[in-house]
Amino acid sequence: MTSLSQLASARTLALGDGRYYRTIVPGVLPIIAVNAQGTTLEVQRWGADFLAETFASPTWPSDAKEPISLTVLEVLNQYLKVDDVGIVKSTIQAAATIYPLVYRHTVSQPHDDGPWKLMLSIKSNILQRMDSAPPGVRICCVKFVQQVVLVQTPGMPVDPRRPEQNDISLTILPRDHPLMPYGNMEAEGSGLLDRLLDIIHGNHGEALLVTATLNALGMLIQRRPMIANRILSSVLSFNPLKLANSPMTPKSKVIIRSIERTTRALLLNVSRRNPDANLHARINQYLDRIARMRIDVFDESNRKRPAPTEPTDGLDTSKRQRLGAVVPNPAPVIPPLPPGPVSFRELYTLNTDANTANFDVQIFQDRETLYRILVPILHSVDEKKLGQALNIVRTRYLAKSEEAARNNANAANGVSVDDDEEEYEPDFEPEDAEQIINRLDSAPPDDGPGPASSAPLAPYKLPEAPPLTEQEAQRYGDMTIRRVFGMLSAIDDASMKSKGSKGGFNRLAATTYDQDASITILCRLATRSAAGLDDPDGNIKSEYEVAKKGSFALSETIRDALFNYIMYDWRRRIDIAINWLNEEWYNDQLQVQAARQKAQAAMNGDAANLPVPKSNYRRCALRLLDGMMAYIESSDKVLVRFISEIPELDREILQRMKKMAEDPERVSLSIMVLQFLYMFRPPVRDITVDVLEDMWRTNDRAKPQAKKLLSKWRPHVLETENEVKMEAMNGSYEVQPVS
Amino acid sequence: MSADPRLRSRLQAQQPAAVPPPPPPPPVDPQPMGLDGASDAVGQPAVDVVSDDKFKLKFCTVCASNQNRSMEAHLQLASAHLPTISFGTGSLVRLPGPTVSTPNVYQFNSTTYKTIHQELTNQNEHLYMQNGLLNMLGRNLNIKGYPERFQDWVPGKPRLEHAEDQGAAGTEAGVVDVVITCEERCFDAVLDDLHNKGGKLNRPVHVINVDIRDNHEEALVGGRAIRDLALRLNDAADKERETHGEGGWASGSGAARQGFDERVPDILAEWQENWPNMPALWSLAWF
């Protein structure tokens, strides 16, 4: 015991100042060694803990630790042979800390093989325990293996001038080291990493090992970029909720949540310290998926209750409806009428519930309220039930009237009857259905429903607003458009990202309330709403007369707004432009068709001089193209897409390419456009080649490229040109003759 | 005096107990005594205290500001004679201020509980007495000097200068075996920070979260729950040492063969059944 307190005071000294470790460790070693005199388990435990603590301590530098570490290897090796979990655990921790130090020592002293041999013996002892030792020991083995992987994987490039600053990694190991063959070390590191990764994909019942491994991997990802990707791929293919399939015990719940949370913490840490956006996306995707899975596994709040196990028959009606069970409607139990005279209320009361029966409709002071309740109820009346109820009441009524007739006969015979008989007046209407259905039948017959039912149920009309003046309409229209575009820009990014699956050809436009839908609606509003309205006759198909007169200006406003919207970010919004032009073109086609039909009808087939409706498509396409032209750079391949996807091309549009080629930087782009059109849009081939030829003739800088294509497409032009050139040569033409 | 009758009865119960006198909070302030640690030990069975000759795990309690929940737990564990230190994971110490949008904010590691107590007393004694802040600070300044930030802690750095703190005995080396956080945000912050620290000590640590809402009542209940958990854990660790002591683990059998570390999830699950309102999380991390 005395030695323990001595040891404790030595430790306190060292804790007070890290510099004392250098002297204390050699002093303590003989006492704590396994074969020391009078040693006890307690002393050895203390020794193992002390060694782990000593080398982990941040209070003294690692180059001071290095020589000391060599002296304790023997003791550690012995400790590993002691059968005590505490000692073994601490020893492995100490070994994990010392491993890089001994490695570095051996790198710099290749001929001092003693320490490395001891270290190898310790290492193989620890690795043997990896699979068989108690979990508490195995986690320490995991950490040791992590240290070995850290050391035996190439790290950051080294700086030979300051060896003490260098990260201890495979990078500092010379290729020709006599004790540590580079290849073997590297292979061992890689193999051990695989063993670590196997743990997380193994049996999750051992949550201790799994979380210990996950938490140890973080540092490897950070400090060894070479293997970071391999580790991450492994972690990202790992399912922390694997245990969820087994029965849920309190323990497995804690474990699943804990593993999931540990994985999340690791990935978030990696993602926070790593600027790679691609990686972020992968990690976020994984985390989202796991979060959804966790909700599936744990969150019972948004799950529906399981169906009740009770038989569906004999349930409450409302319940049965929800269950969707087809149960033959049991004939409603009708309480027999009390003998003797009855009131109308009793006659109509089919429901045994006293509360309903005693309901007094007179509590509705306001007739309007009553209408508001009654009208929807009447809508929801089940016809079958109503019929049944009517039949019941009818039977009752007939029975009662027979009885009354009998009574009358009796009365005629001089037998006294009750004085209530005037209640059975013939003016009673059996069709007064509200009462039955709503069970609001407590009102006395004379004052309750009588006036109410006779009141007209006229539909309520809003007072008509004063008519808008044309300017007002225009202003509101403009305002709406501005607002829609404002909204559009706001949802721009969000919806771009969430662009999910497209419905293909069968989808309906504008059904999804996203940006696409708004654009489609706007395009159609611009193109079709007022189409044909400038036609003096106004004889158009009904499809076109959606809008009222005056919104013709509106469609121009929308066009302007669309144009501005596209130009604001035309590279990204090129598909919107294409959509819009398609709509314009389609509408133009419809207009032409309509005009032709009209002309046919009017002139009986003479379509020669039909009035051509003005083409919005061409105007808009040129405007867009001219707008973009100012900004197009030589690298904007998006122009190729634009030109190739708009529905109709004519000479004037393609002339813009020629114009663009006047800028030497954009020559190749315009050539590319023409080439693309030639290859993929045969209908405009002629125009394309014409334009190209024109370009070749007039634009010197475009000449070489244009010539290349022309030689394939229209070689005879080149030949004639050659002749022209010969003449031009005489006139000191600057361009080199073409061979 | 606070309107809370519970606190008043404690105050009375605690009066005769010999408490080390608190460092005098400058203005007259009888309140801190109300939540002093000794009061919790009063009337509790002695089993709740770990005797000094037994093996002891070292604990660390963590909440956002190292004021309420972690300090209540710190007190509970320290009064069970378990080595304990405590931290906050926030960027600053935040305490409720005169309005919701104007909290009182202090630096970690430098502002003492005493200073904060003084400042709040000067600011509005009535208000902070009412909402229990002065009570809490009075309790805290008896436990340790100042709120500490988890992220600034260097594990393994000796804490000899904290010897006066409650529960300091056993934590001199600046490492612990179990970290108990009081909300998931702190749990995440602790795991994240341990990743950042890089596990240089190669020492395993069980990080456990016990979800406690941040108010005085819940902190009190949560503190007891944490004490219960800590005692269970310590018991298991102690058993491991006894069982495995002489003959090694091969000689044990059944549950006794299980070591402490692997039993932590079981213990946590058992504990959770007794304390179902404080959802627990756990992870084995590295210092």
Coordinates of N, CA and C in Angstrom, one line a residue, chain A residues 17 245 313 443 657 733:
Chain A
D17 N 3.9 19.3 -13.4 CA 4.8 19.8 -14.4 C 5.2 18.6 -15.3
N245 N -34.9 -4.0 -38.2 CA -35.8 -5.1 -38.6 C -36.0 -6.1 -37.5
D313 N -69.0 -5.9 -38.1 CA -70.4 -5.8 -37.9 C -70.7 -5.3 -36.5
A443 N -90.3 21.0 -33.6 CA -91.1 22.2 -33.7 C -92.6 21.8 -33.8
M657 N -26.6 35.1 -87.9 CA -25.4 34.4 -87.7 C -24.2 35.0 -88.4
Y733 N -6.1 41.9 -104.8 CA -6.9 41.4 -103.7 C -6.0 40.9 -102.6

